[in-house]
Amino acid sequence: MGLAGLAGVAATGVVVARSERKRRAYSPDEVRQRLHERVAEVATLSDDVGVAE
């Protein structure tokens, strides 16, 4: 694991920190809305596939 591996680990840390910062910027109402959207999307996908609930 040389310099390329070390650079990859550092880049991954930057991406994780950036997404964490973005996630924490949501208001509680925005989080609730996004969760409802995800649940609706999964329900639609499961209906399309024919998965029994």
XYZ file of C-alpha atoms in Angstrom:
53
model
C 0.000 0.000 0.000
C 1.923 2.968 -1.274
C 1.124 6.585 -1.824
C -1.807 5.748 -4.102
C -3.469 3.758 -1.321
C -2.910 6.554 1.157
C -4.358 9.087 -1.286
C -7.411 6.850 -1.775
C -8.012 6.643 1.963
C -7.694 10.423 2.295
C -10.079 11.016 -0.619
C -12.639 8.654 0.910
C -12.456 10.574 4.182
C -13.116 13.838 2.364
C -16.164 12.393 0.598
C -17.563 11.002 3.853
C -17.039 14.305 5.677
C -18.696 16.240 2.861
C -21.761 13.982 2.784
C -22.037 14.114 6.581
C -21.965 17.907 6.495
C -24.637 17.915 3.790
C -26.808 15.470 5.757
C -26.663 17.562 8.908
C -27.807 20.645 6.984
C -31.329 19.205 6.547
C -34.112 20.521 8.743
C -36.295 17.937 10.504
C -39.098 18.642 8.007
C -36.736 18.042 5.079
C -35.579 14.752 6.589
C -39.179 13.652 7.105
C -40.080 14.594 3.516
C -37.092 12.701 2.092
C -37.955 9.599 4.131
C -41.549 9.686 2.897
C -40.280 9.988 -0.689
C -37.979 6.995 -0.216
C -40.747 4.860 1.291
C -43.049 5.736 -1.604
C -40.290 4.901 -4.102
C -39.607 1.525 -2.491
C -43.315 0.743 -2.383
C -43.595 1.548 -6.090
C -40.570 -0.590 -6.913
C -41.851 -3.517 -4.891
C -45.226 -3.269 -6.660
C -43.461 -3.275 -10.030
C -41.443 -6.351 -9.112
C -44.400 -8.096 -7.494
C -42.861 -8.482 -4.049
C -45.408 -9.531 -1.449
C -45.574 -7.309 1.598
